């Protein structure tokens, strides 16, 4: 299988470089070789390589900045994926694309399923939602994998921010009324590779569609922060603030540019049933993250 990976240097892209390599011939590009600010420029790359699958991990993920940078966010999150989908359709390639819990407004009581109506609250969410719609309309065989609260040892994320703040401050305040599942880029990348393998087997074409793919269980940002700090302490980290110094606060007390959904819980049972996988509890990969940072001397 020849695979074109885009966004190779992000949290997920880095892990995909590892997980996709055993599947065949992997061609991985970052911003330098494939600039999503210029969507039309991506056509020549796809035509030159003629891959069997395009895996798109590139995205404009600066959620608050997107509120005042809509044109670029739309180019990266909607227009460039649309071009990739058109080119994939033209050559019969699969397109694997990632989307987000932010396509929902967070108002549902239970976990979101794929057929629930989208109603993004932010520019980021709207551009990701438009990207999904354009891919579905392209006629390309696709997997749109919606996930939530992504973290990895490489790159910036909430867990690493909490660890830094806990070294600097004696008390932290963290939002306790937004809920979701922290999902490791490692898990997403492994699940993507296994799904791609399955797509190449008989009946694979029937699996084209949109799926939720997040770790099992859920927590609040506050619960997530407390767990990370407790794990860090267990690994010997010297912190000014431990879990008991993390104060729960409502999201309303944290003014940010982009509104976030209160309920980001994603029901991943369709993905698990379709691809024969189990998704571990969110703590499993969070614990691996902290252990890895400890081993690197970065706690
Ligand atoms: P990152 O922000 O870590 O990585 C995004 C990548 O996209 C970076 O490598 C970045 O390049 C690249 N990129 C940004 N702009 C451009 C551009 N103009 N041209 C080419 N490449 C560009 O994101 P994640 O790995 O965390 O996210 C992976 C996917 O998961 C995305 O689709 C995201 O929307 C989705 N997702 C992420 C969540 C999260 O919490 N992070 C939550 C839910 C979904 P560079 O390194 O040069 O900046």
PDB file of C-alpha atoms in Angstrom, residues 30-293:
ATOM      1  CA  UNK A  30       4.923  18.597   6.677  1.00  0.00           C
ATOM      2  CA  UNK A  31       4.100  22.229   6.013  1.00  0.00           C
ATOM      3  CA  UNK A  32       7.246  22.644   3.864  1.00  0.00           C
ATOM      4  CA  UNK A  33       6.272  20.039   1.301  1.00  0.00           C
ATOM      5  CA  UNK A  34       2.493  20.461   1.454  1.00  0.00           C
ATOM      6  CA  UNK A  35       1.128  23.874   2.442  1.00  0.00           C
ATOM      7  CA  UNK A  36      -2.574  23.801   3.282  1.00  0.00           C
ATOM      8  CA  UNK A  37      -2.694  27.588   3.042  1.00  0.00           C
ATOM      9  CA  UNK A  38      -2.531  26.980  -0.715  1.00  0.00           C
ATOM     10  CA  UNK A  39      -5.014  24.133  -1.265  1.00  0.00           C
ATOM     11  CA  UNK A  40      -4.650  23.998  -5.053  1.00  0.00           C
ATOM     12  CA  UNK A  41      -0.931  23.268  -4.670  1.00  0.00           C
ATOM     13  CA  UNK A  42      -1.815  19.886  -3.133  1.00  0.00           C
ATOM     14  CA  UNK A  43      -3.236  18.511  -6.387  1.00  0.00           C
ATOM     15  CA  UNK A  44       0.166  18.085  -8.050  1.00  0.00           C
ATOM     16  CA  UNK A  45       1.532  16.193  -5.026  1.00  0.00           C
ATOM     17  CA  UNK A  46      -1.337  13.704  -5.012  1.00  0.00           C
ATOM     18  CA  UNK A  47      -1.139  13.236  -8.795  1.00  0.00           C
ATOM     19  CA  UNK A  48       2.618  12.717  -8.700  1.00  0.00           C
ATOM     20  CA  UNK A  49       2.518  10.100  -5.936  1.00  0.00           C
ATOM     21  CA  UNK A  50      -0.810   8.436  -6.864  1.00  0.00           C
ATOM     22  CA  UNK A  51      -1.184   6.883  -3.384  1.00  0.00           C
ATOM     23  CA  UNK A  52      -3.632   4.164  -2.371  1.00  0.00           C
ATOM     24  CA  UNK A  53      -4.466   6.159   0.752  1.00  0.00           C
ATOM     25  CA  UNK A  54      -4.076   9.775   1.868  1.00  0.00           C
ATOM     26  CA  UNK A  55      -3.918  10.290   5.634  1.00  0.00           C
ATOM     27  CA  UNK A  56      -4.459  13.903   6.601  1.00  0.00           C
ATOM     28  CA  UNK A  57      -3.197  14.889  10.052  1.00  0.00           C
ATOM     29  CA  UNK A  58      -2.684  18.568   9.153  1.00  0.00           C
ATOM     30  CA  UNK A  59      -5.105  21.028  10.719  1.00  0.00           C
ATOM     31  CA  UNK A  60      -5.420  24.571  12.007  1.00  0.00           C
ATOM     32  CA  UNK A  61      -5.833  23.684  15.694  1.00  0.00           C
ATOM     33  CA  UNK A  62      -5.333  27.066  17.426  1.00  0.00           C
ATOM     34  CA  UNK A  63      -8.957  27.220  18.533  1.00  0.00           C
ATOM     35  CA  UNK A  64      -8.965  30.734  20.003  1.00  0.00           C
ATOM     36  CA  UNK A  65      -6.734  32.261  17.321  1.00  0.00           C
ATOM     37  CA  UNK A  66      -9.059  30.905  14.640  1.00  0.00           C
ATOM     38  CA  UNK A  67     -11.753  33.355  15.804  1.00  0.00           C
ATOM     39  CA  UNK A  68      -9.740  36.190  14.211  1.00  0.00           C
ATOM     40  CA  UNK A  69      -7.999  34.137  11.503  1.00  0.00           C
ATOM     41  CA  UNK A  70     -10.968  32.552   9.799  1.00  0.00           C
ATOM     42  CA  UNK A  71      -9.696  32.628   6.213  1.00  0.00           C
ATOM     43  CA  UNK A  72      -6.569  30.623   7.017  1.00  0.00           C
ATOM     44  CA  UNK A  73      -8.416  28.243   9.366  1.00  0.00           C
ATOM     45  CA  UNK A  74     -10.963  27.583   6.590  1.00  0.00           C
ATOM     46  CA  UNK A  75      -8.240  27.055   4.015  1.00  0.00           C
ATOM     47  CA  UNK A  76      -6.441  24.483   6.197  1.00  0.00           C
ATOM     48  CA  UNK A  77      -9.474  22.754   7.748  1.00  0.00           C
ATOM     49  CA  UNK A  78     -12.002  22.831   4.916  1.00  0.00           C
ATOM     50  CA  UNK A  79     -10.652  23.867   1.499  1.00  0.00           C
ATOM     51  CA  UNK A  80      -7.406  21.848   1.506  1.00  0.00           C
ATOM     52  CA  UNK A  81      -9.152  18.639   2.709  1.00  0.00           C
ATOM     53  CA  UNK A  82     -11.734  19.244  -0.028  1.00  0.00           C
ATOM     54  CA  UNK A  83      -8.974  19.305  -2.667  1.00  0.00           C
ATOM     55  CA  UNK A  84      -7.466  16.122  -1.194  1.00  0.00           C
ATOM     56  CA  UNK A  85     -10.881  14.455  -1.359  1.00  0.00           C
ATOM     57  CA  UNK A  86     -11.422  15.475  -5.001  1.00  0.00           C
ATOM     58  CA  UNK A  87      -8.016  14.103  -5.944  1.00  0.00           C
ATOM     59  CA  UNK A  88      -8.587  10.925  -3.923  1.00  0.00           C
ATOM     60  CA  UNK A  89     -11.912  10.402  -5.707  1.00  0.00           C
ATOM     61  CA  UNK A  90     -10.218  10.883  -9.096  1.00  0.00           C
ATOM     62  CA  UNK A  91      -7.671   8.113  -8.462  1.00  0.00           C
ATOM     63  CA  UNK A  92      -9.800   5.817  -6.277  1.00  0.00           C
ATOM     64  CA  UNK A  93      -7.673   6.384  -3.162  1.00  0.00           C
ATOM     65  CA  UNK A  94      -8.899   6.332   0.414  1.00  0.00           C
ATOM     66  CA  UNK A  95      -8.843   9.580   2.384  1.00  0.00           C
ATOM     67  CA  UNK A  96      -8.430   9.326   6.155  1.00  0.00           C
ATOM     68  CA  UNK A  97      -9.212  12.635   7.833  1.00  0.00           C
ATOM     69  CA  UNK A  98      -9.579  13.678  11.475  1.00  0.00           C
ATOM     70  CA  UNK A  99     -12.286  15.840  12.920  1.00  0.00           C
ATOM     71  CA  UNK A 100     -13.384  16.964  16.323  1.00  0.00           C
ATOM     72  CA  UNK A 101     -15.941  17.000  19.114  1.00  0.00           C
ATOM     73  CA  UNK A 102     -16.111  20.773  18.426  1.00  0.00           C
ATOM     74  CA  UNK A 103     -18.506  20.102  15.526  1.00  0.00           C
ATOM     75  CA  UNK A 104     -21.138  19.661  18.271  1.00  0.00           C
ATOM     76  CA  UNK A 105     -22.595  22.320  20.555  1.00  0.00           C
ATOM     77  CA  UNK A 106     -22.181  20.227  23.712  1.00  0.00           C
ATOM     78  CA  UNK A 107     -25.850  20.394  24.667  1.00  0.00           C
ATOM     79  CA  UNK A 108     -26.622  16.653  24.607  1.00  0.00           C
ATOM     80  CA  UNK A 109     -26.899  14.838  27.939  1.00  0.00           C
ATOM     81  CA  UNK A 110     -25.252  11.571  26.789  1.00  0.00           C
ATOM     82  CA  UNK A 111     -22.378  10.725  24.458  1.00  0.00           C
ATOM     83  CA  UNK A 112     -22.595  12.043  20.900  1.00  0.00           C
ATOM     84  CA  UNK A 113     -23.193   9.542  18.090  1.00  0.00           C
ATOM     85  CA  UNK A 114     -22.238  10.081  14.464  1.00  0.00           C
ATOM     86  CA  UNK A 115     -25.781  10.852  13.329  1.00  0.00           C
ATOM     87  CA  UNK A 116     -26.336  13.613  15.883  1.00  0.00           C
ATOM     88  CA  UNK A 117     -26.814  17.064  14.343  1.00  0.00           C
ATOM     89  CA  UNK A 118     -23.699  19.224  14.196  1.00  0.00           C
ATOM     90  CA  UNK A 119     -23.857  22.798  15.502  1.00  0.00           C
ATOM     91  CA  UNK A 120     -20.332  24.152  16.041  1.00  0.00           C
ATOM     92  CA  UNK A 121     -19.854  26.989  18.514  1.00  0.00           C
ATOM     93  CA  UNK A 122     -16.582  28.342  17.094  1.00  0.00           C
ATOM     94  CA  UNK A 123     -14.764  29.211  13.871  1.00  0.00           C
ATOM     95  CA  UNK A 124     -12.527  26.172  14.408  1.00  0.00           C
ATOM     96  CA  UNK A 125     -15.566  23.917  14.796  1.00  0.00           C
ATOM     97  CA  UNK A 126     -17.300  25.434  11.753  1.00  0.00           C
ATOM     98  CA  UNK A 127     -14.247  25.024   9.529  1.00  0.00           C
ATOM     99  CA  UNK A 128     -13.746  21.418  10.657  1.00  0.00           C
ATOM    100  CA  UNK A 129     -17.446  20.760  10.037  1.00  0.00           C
ATOM    101  CA  UNK A 130     -17.215  22.236   6.529  1.00  0.00           C
ATOM    102  CA  UNK A 131     -14.169  20.038   5.853  1.00  0.00           C
ATOM    103  CA  UNK A 132     -16.199  16.961   6.794  1.00  0.00           C
ATOM    104  CA  UNK A 133     -19.110  17.999   4.570  1.00  0.00           C
ATOM    105  CA  UNK A 134     -16.848  18.631   1.590  1.00  0.00           C
ATOM    106  CA  UNK A 135     -15.157  15.237   1.969  1.00  0.00           C
ATOM    107  CA  UNK A 136     -18.522  13.461   2.137  1.00  0.00           C
ATOM    108  CA  UNK A 137     -19.736  15.330  -0.956  1.00  0.00           C
ATOM    109  CA  UNK A 138     -16.597  14.509  -2.980  1.00  0.00           C
ATOM    110  CA  UNK A 139     -17.460  10.896  -3.653  1.00  0.00           C
ATOM    111  CA  UNK A 140     -14.073   9.760  -2.289  1.00  0.00           C
ATOM    112  CA  UNK A 141     -13.919   6.659  -0.126  1.00  0.00           C
ATOM    113  CA  UNK A 142     -13.134   8.110   3.249  1.00  0.00           C
ATOM    114  CA  UNK A 143     -12.796   7.674   6.968  1.00  0.00           C
ATOM    115  CA  UNK A 144     -13.622  10.815   8.906  1.00  0.00           C
ATOM    116  CA  UNK A 145     -12.472  10.098  12.463  1.00  0.00           C
ATOM    117  CA  UNK A 146     -13.804  12.537  15.057  1.00  0.00           C
ATOM    118  CA  UNK A 147     -11.782  12.609  18.233  1.00  0.00           C
ATOM    119  CA  UNK A 148     -11.318  14.730  21.365  1.00  0.00           C
ATOM    120  CA  UNK A 149      -8.752  16.270  23.721  1.00  0.00           C
ATOM    121  CA  UNK A 150      -5.654  14.966  21.867  1.00  0.00           C
ATOM    122  CA  UNK A 151      -2.315  14.724  23.671  1.00  0.00           C
ATOM    123  CA  UNK A 152       1.172  13.364  22.941  1.00  0.00           C
ATOM    124  CA  UNK A 153       4.665  13.687  24.400  1.00  0.00           C
ATOM    125  CA  UNK A 154       5.545  15.759  21.343  1.00  0.00           C
ATOM    126  CA  UNK A 155       3.749  19.064  20.815  1.00  0.00           C
ATOM    127  CA  UNK A 156       1.701  21.310  23.053  1.00  0.00           C
ATOM    128  CA  UNK A 157      -1.342  20.065  24.919  1.00  0.00           C
ATOM    129  CA  UNK A 158      -3.359  20.484  28.106  1.00  0.00           C
ATOM    130  CA  UNK A 159      -1.497  17.805  30.109  1.00  0.00           C
ATOM    131  CA  UNK A 160       1.893  19.351  29.432  1.00  0.00           C
ATOM    132  CA  UNK A 161       0.560  22.822  30.226  1.00  0.00           C
ATOM    133  CA  UNK A 162      -0.774  21.579  33.590  1.00  0.00           C
ATOM    134  CA  UNK A 163       2.596  20.015  34.424  1.00  0.00           C
ATOM    135  CA  UNK A 164       4.391  23.282  33.628  1.00  0.00           C
ATOM    136  CA  UNK A 165       1.944  25.379  35.642  1.00  0.00           C
ATOM    137  CA  UNK A 166       2.139  22.980  38.599  1.00  0.00           C
ATOM    138  CA  UNK A 167       5.898  23.472  38.709  1.00  0.00           C
ATOM    139  CA  UNK A 168       5.484  27.268  38.637  1.00  0.00           C
ATOM    140  CA  UNK A 169       2.423  27.952  40.816  1.00  0.00           C
ATOM    141  CA  UNK A 170       1.128  26.875  44.205  1.00  0.00           C
ATOM    142  CA  UNK A 171      -2.461  26.736  43.083  1.00  0.00           C
ATOM    143  CA  UNK A 172      -4.206  26.047  39.772  1.00  0.00           C
ATOM    144  CA  UNK A 173      -7.789  26.721  38.728  1.00  0.00           C
ATOM    145  CA  UNK A 174      -9.187  24.335  36.135  1.00  0.00           C
ATOM    146  CA  UNK A 175     -12.568  24.063  34.414  1.00  0.00           C
ATOM    147  CA  UNK A 176     -14.732  21.385  35.998  1.00  0.00           C
ATOM    148  CA  UNK A 177     -17.957  21.644  33.962  1.00  0.00           C
ATOM    149  CA  UNK A 178     -16.747  20.503  30.527  1.00  0.00           C
ATOM    150  CA  UNK A 179     -16.500  16.756  29.944  1.00  0.00           C
ATOM    151  CA  UNK A 180     -14.745  14.542  27.415  1.00  0.00           C
ATOM    152  CA  UNK A 181     -12.118  11.872  26.928  1.00  0.00           C
ATOM    153  CA  UNK A 182      -8.411  12.719  26.671  1.00  0.00           C
ATOM    154  CA  UNK A 183      -7.251  10.703  23.669  1.00  0.00           C
ATOM    155  CA  UNK A 184      -3.625   9.846  22.986  1.00  0.00           C
ATOM    156  CA  UNK A 185      -2.198  10.517  19.532  1.00  0.00           C
ATOM    157  CA  UNK A 186      -0.543   7.136  19.976  1.00  0.00           C
ATOM    158  CA  UNK A 187      -3.934   5.421  20.254  1.00  0.00           C
ATOM    159  CA  UNK A 188      -5.335   7.362  17.286  1.00  0.00           C
ATOM    160  CA  UNK A 189      -2.341   6.461  15.149  1.00  0.00           C
ATOM    161  CA  UNK A 190      -2.470   2.766  16.065  1.00  0.00           C
ATOM    162  CA  UNK A 191      -6.224   2.616  15.464  1.00  0.00           C
ATOM    163  CA  UNK A 192      -5.756   4.351  12.093  1.00  0.00           C
ATOM    164  CA  UNK A 193      -3.153   1.818  10.968  1.00  0.00           C
ATOM    165  CA  UNK A 194      -5.336  -1.109  12.013  1.00  0.00           C
ATOM    166  CA  UNK A 195      -8.339   0.458  10.263  1.00  0.00           C
ATOM    167  CA  UNK A 196      -6.348   1.000   7.052  1.00  0.00           C
ATOM    168  CA  UNK A 197      -5.259  -2.623   7.148  1.00  0.00           C
ATOM    169  CA  UNK A 198      -8.896  -3.657   7.501  1.00  0.00           C
ATOM    170  CA  UNK A 199      -9.966  -1.432   4.578  1.00  0.00           C
ATOM    171  CA  UNK A 200      -7.710  -3.371   2.239  1.00  0.00           C
ATOM    172  CA  UNK A 201      -9.450  -6.665   3.129  1.00  0.00           C
ATOM    173  CA  UNK A 202     -12.672  -7.901   1.461  1.00  0.00           C
ATOM    174  CA  UNK A 203     -15.651  -5.680   2.303  1.00  0.00           C
ATOM    175  CA  UNK A 204     -13.383  -2.763   3.168  1.00  0.00           C
ATOM    176  CA  UNK A 205     -15.083  -0.410   0.703  1.00  0.00           C
ATOM    177  CA  UNK A 206     -18.311  -0.732   2.692  1.00  0.00           C
ATOM    178  CA  UNK A 207     -16.627   0.857   5.721  1.00  0.00           C
ATOM    179  CA  UNK A 208     -16.378   4.321   4.149  1.00  0.00           C
ATOM    180  CA  UNK A 209     -17.957   6.880   6.493  1.00  0.00           C
ATOM    181  CA  UNK A 210     -17.754   9.017   9.616  1.00  0.00           C
ATOM    182  CA  UNK A 211     -16.737   7.527  12.975  1.00  0.00           C
ATOM    183  CA  UNK A 212     -16.168   8.689  16.511  1.00  0.00           C
ATOM    184  CA  UNK A 213     -12.782   7.559  17.826  1.00  0.00           C
ATOM    185  CA  UNK A 214     -11.927   8.581  21.373  1.00  0.00           C
ATOM    186  CA  UNK A 215     -10.543   6.793  24.420  1.00  0.00           C
ATOM    187  CA  UNK A 216     -13.059   5.086  26.726  1.00  0.00           C
ATOM    188  CA  UNK A 217     -14.395   6.712  29.872  1.00  0.00           C
ATOM    189  CA  UNK A 218     -14.618  10.424  30.465  1.00  0.00           C
ATOM    190  CA  UNK A 219     -13.588  13.157  32.833  1.00  0.00           C
ATOM    191  CA  UNK A 220     -13.584  16.930  33.218  1.00  0.00           C
ATOM    192  CA  UNK A 221     -10.572  19.146  32.526  1.00  0.00           C
ATOM    193  CA  UNK A 222     -10.278  19.338  36.319  1.00  0.00           C
ATOM    194  CA  UNK A 223     -10.295  15.533  36.702  1.00  0.00           C
ATOM    195  CA  UNK A 224      -7.769  15.236  33.872  1.00  0.00           C
ATOM    196  CA  UNK A 225      -5.425  17.786  35.488  1.00  0.00           C
ATOM    197  CA  UNK A 226      -5.627  16.077  38.896  1.00  0.00           C
ATOM    198  CA  UNK A 227      -4.859  12.690  37.352  1.00  0.00           C
ATOM    199  CA  UNK A 228      -1.844  14.026  35.446  1.00  0.00           C
ATOM    200  CA  UNK A 229      -0.397  15.698  38.546  1.00  0.00           C
ATOM    201  CA  UNK A 230      -0.952  12.604  40.710  1.00  0.00           C
ATOM    202  CA  UNK A 231       0.823  10.472  38.115  1.00  0.00           C
ATOM    203  CA  UNK A 232       3.661  12.974  37.890  1.00  0.00           C
ATOM    204  CA  UNK A 233       4.088  12.921  41.677  1.00  0.00           C
ATOM    205  CA  UNK A 234       4.151   9.117  41.577  1.00  0.00           C
ATOM    206  CA  UNK A 235       7.053   9.408  39.126  1.00  0.00           C
ATOM    207  CA  UNK A 236       8.901  11.684  41.541  1.00  0.00           C
ATOM    208  CA  UNK A 237       8.098  15.062  39.937  1.00  0.00           C
ATOM    209  CA  UNK A 238       8.690  18.042  42.222  1.00  0.00           C
ATOM    210  CA  UNK A 239       5.544  20.151  41.898  1.00  0.00           C
ATOM    211  CA  UNK A 240       4.490  23.287  43.756  1.00  0.00           C
ATOM    212  CA  UNK A 241       0.860  22.323  43.169  1.00  0.00           C
ATOM    213  CA  UNK A 242      -0.371  18.745  43.543  1.00  0.00           C
ATOM    214  CA  UNK A 243      -3.868  17.449  42.783  1.00  0.00           C
ATOM    215  CA  UNK A 244      -5.198  18.854  46.060  1.00  0.00           C
ATOM    216  CA  UNK A 245      -4.187  22.370  44.971  1.00  0.00           C
ATOM    217  CA  UNK A 246      -6.221  22.230  41.736  1.00  0.00           C
ATOM    218  CA  UNK A 247      -9.407  24.223  42.297  1.00  0.00           C
ATOM    219  CA  UNK A 248     -12.471  23.314  40.219  1.00  0.00           C
ATOM    220  CA  UNK A 249     -14.054  26.331  38.499  1.00  0.00           C
ATOM    221  CA  UNK A 250     -16.856  26.800  35.950  1.00  0.00           C
ATOM    222  CA  UNK A 251     -15.917  27.497  32.310  1.00  0.00           C
ATOM    223  CA  UNK A 252     -17.750  30.798  32.630  1.00  0.00           C
ATOM    224  CA  UNK A 253     -15.000  32.060  34.937  1.00  0.00           C
ATOM    225  CA  UNK A 254     -12.391  31.567  32.184  1.00  0.00           C
ATOM    226  CA  UNK A 255     -13.031  34.065  29.390  1.00  0.00           C
ATOM    227  CA  UNK A 256     -11.678  32.665  26.100  1.00  0.00           C
ATOM    228  CA  UNK A 257     -12.221  33.799  22.513  1.00  0.00           C
ATOM    229  CA  UNK A 258     -13.832  30.576  21.286  1.00  0.00           C
ATOM    230  CA  UNK A 259     -16.741  28.865  23.030  1.00  0.00           C
ATOM    231  CA  UNK A 260     -16.185  25.194  23.864  1.00  0.00           C
ATOM    232  CA  UNK A 261     -18.815  22.432  24.121  1.00  0.00           C
ATOM    233  CA  UNK A 262     -19.760  21.501  27.686  1.00  0.00           C
ATOM    234  CA  UNK A 263     -20.240  17.879  26.699  1.00  0.00           C
ATOM    235  CA  UNK A 264     -17.560  16.493  24.361  1.00  0.00           C
ATOM    236  CA  UNK A 265     -18.229  12.819  25.099  1.00  0.00           C
ATOM    237  CA  UNK A 266     -18.052  10.793  21.881  1.00  0.00           C
ATOM    238  CA  UNK A 267     -19.628   7.359  21.562  1.00  0.00           C
ATOM    239  CA  UNK A 268     -17.041   5.281  19.666  1.00  0.00           C
ATOM    240  CA  UNK A 269     -19.036   2.040  19.554  1.00  0.00           C
ATOM    241  CA  UNK A 270     -19.613   2.271  15.767  1.00  0.00           C
ATOM    242  CA  UNK A 271     -15.856   2.373  15.152  1.00  0.00           C
ATOM    243  CA  UNK A 272     -15.211  -0.509  17.565  1.00  0.00           C
ATOM    244  CA  UNK A 273     -17.920  -2.692  16.014  1.00  0.00           C
ATOM    245  CA  UNK A 274     -16.936  -1.867  12.420  1.00  0.00           C
ATOM    246  CA  UNK A 275     -13.212  -2.420  12.841  1.00  0.00           C
ATOM    247  CA  UNK A 276     -13.183  -5.038  15.621  1.00  0.00           C
ATOM    248  CA  UNK A 277     -11.231  -2.911  18.093  1.00  0.00           C
ATOM    249  CA  UNK A 278     -11.385  -1.993  21.750  1.00  0.00           C
ATOM    250  CA  UNK A 279     -10.463   1.489  22.927  1.00  0.00           C
ATOM    251  CA  UNK A 280      -8.752   1.585  26.333  1.00  0.00           C
ATOM    252  CA  UNK A 281      -9.723   3.910  29.158  1.00  0.00           C
ATOM    253  CA  UNK A 282      -8.243   7.433  28.742  1.00  0.00           C
ATOM    254  CA  UNK A 283      -5.990   6.929  31.776  1.00  0.00           C
ATOM    255  CA  UNK A 284      -4.036   4.188  30.007  1.00  0.00           C
ATOM    256  CA  UNK A 285      -2.379   6.481  27.478  1.00  0.00           C
ATOM    257  CA  UNK A 286      -2.243   9.472  29.858  1.00  0.00           C
ATOM    258  CA  UNK A 287      -0.212   7.289  32.225  1.00  0.00           C
ATOM    259  CA  UNK A 288       2.085   6.362  29.348  1.00  0.00           C
ATOM    260  CA  UNK A 289       2.501  10.057  28.516  1.00  0.00           C
ATOM    261  CA  UNK A 290       3.572  10.905  32.059  1.00  0.00           C
ATOM    262  CA  UNK A 291       5.893   7.877  32.206  1.00  0.00           C
ATOM    263  CA  UNK A 292       7.480   8.911  28.919  1.00  0.00           C
ATOM    264  CA  UNK A 293       7.982  12.512  30.053  1.00  0.00           C
TER     265      UNK A 293
END
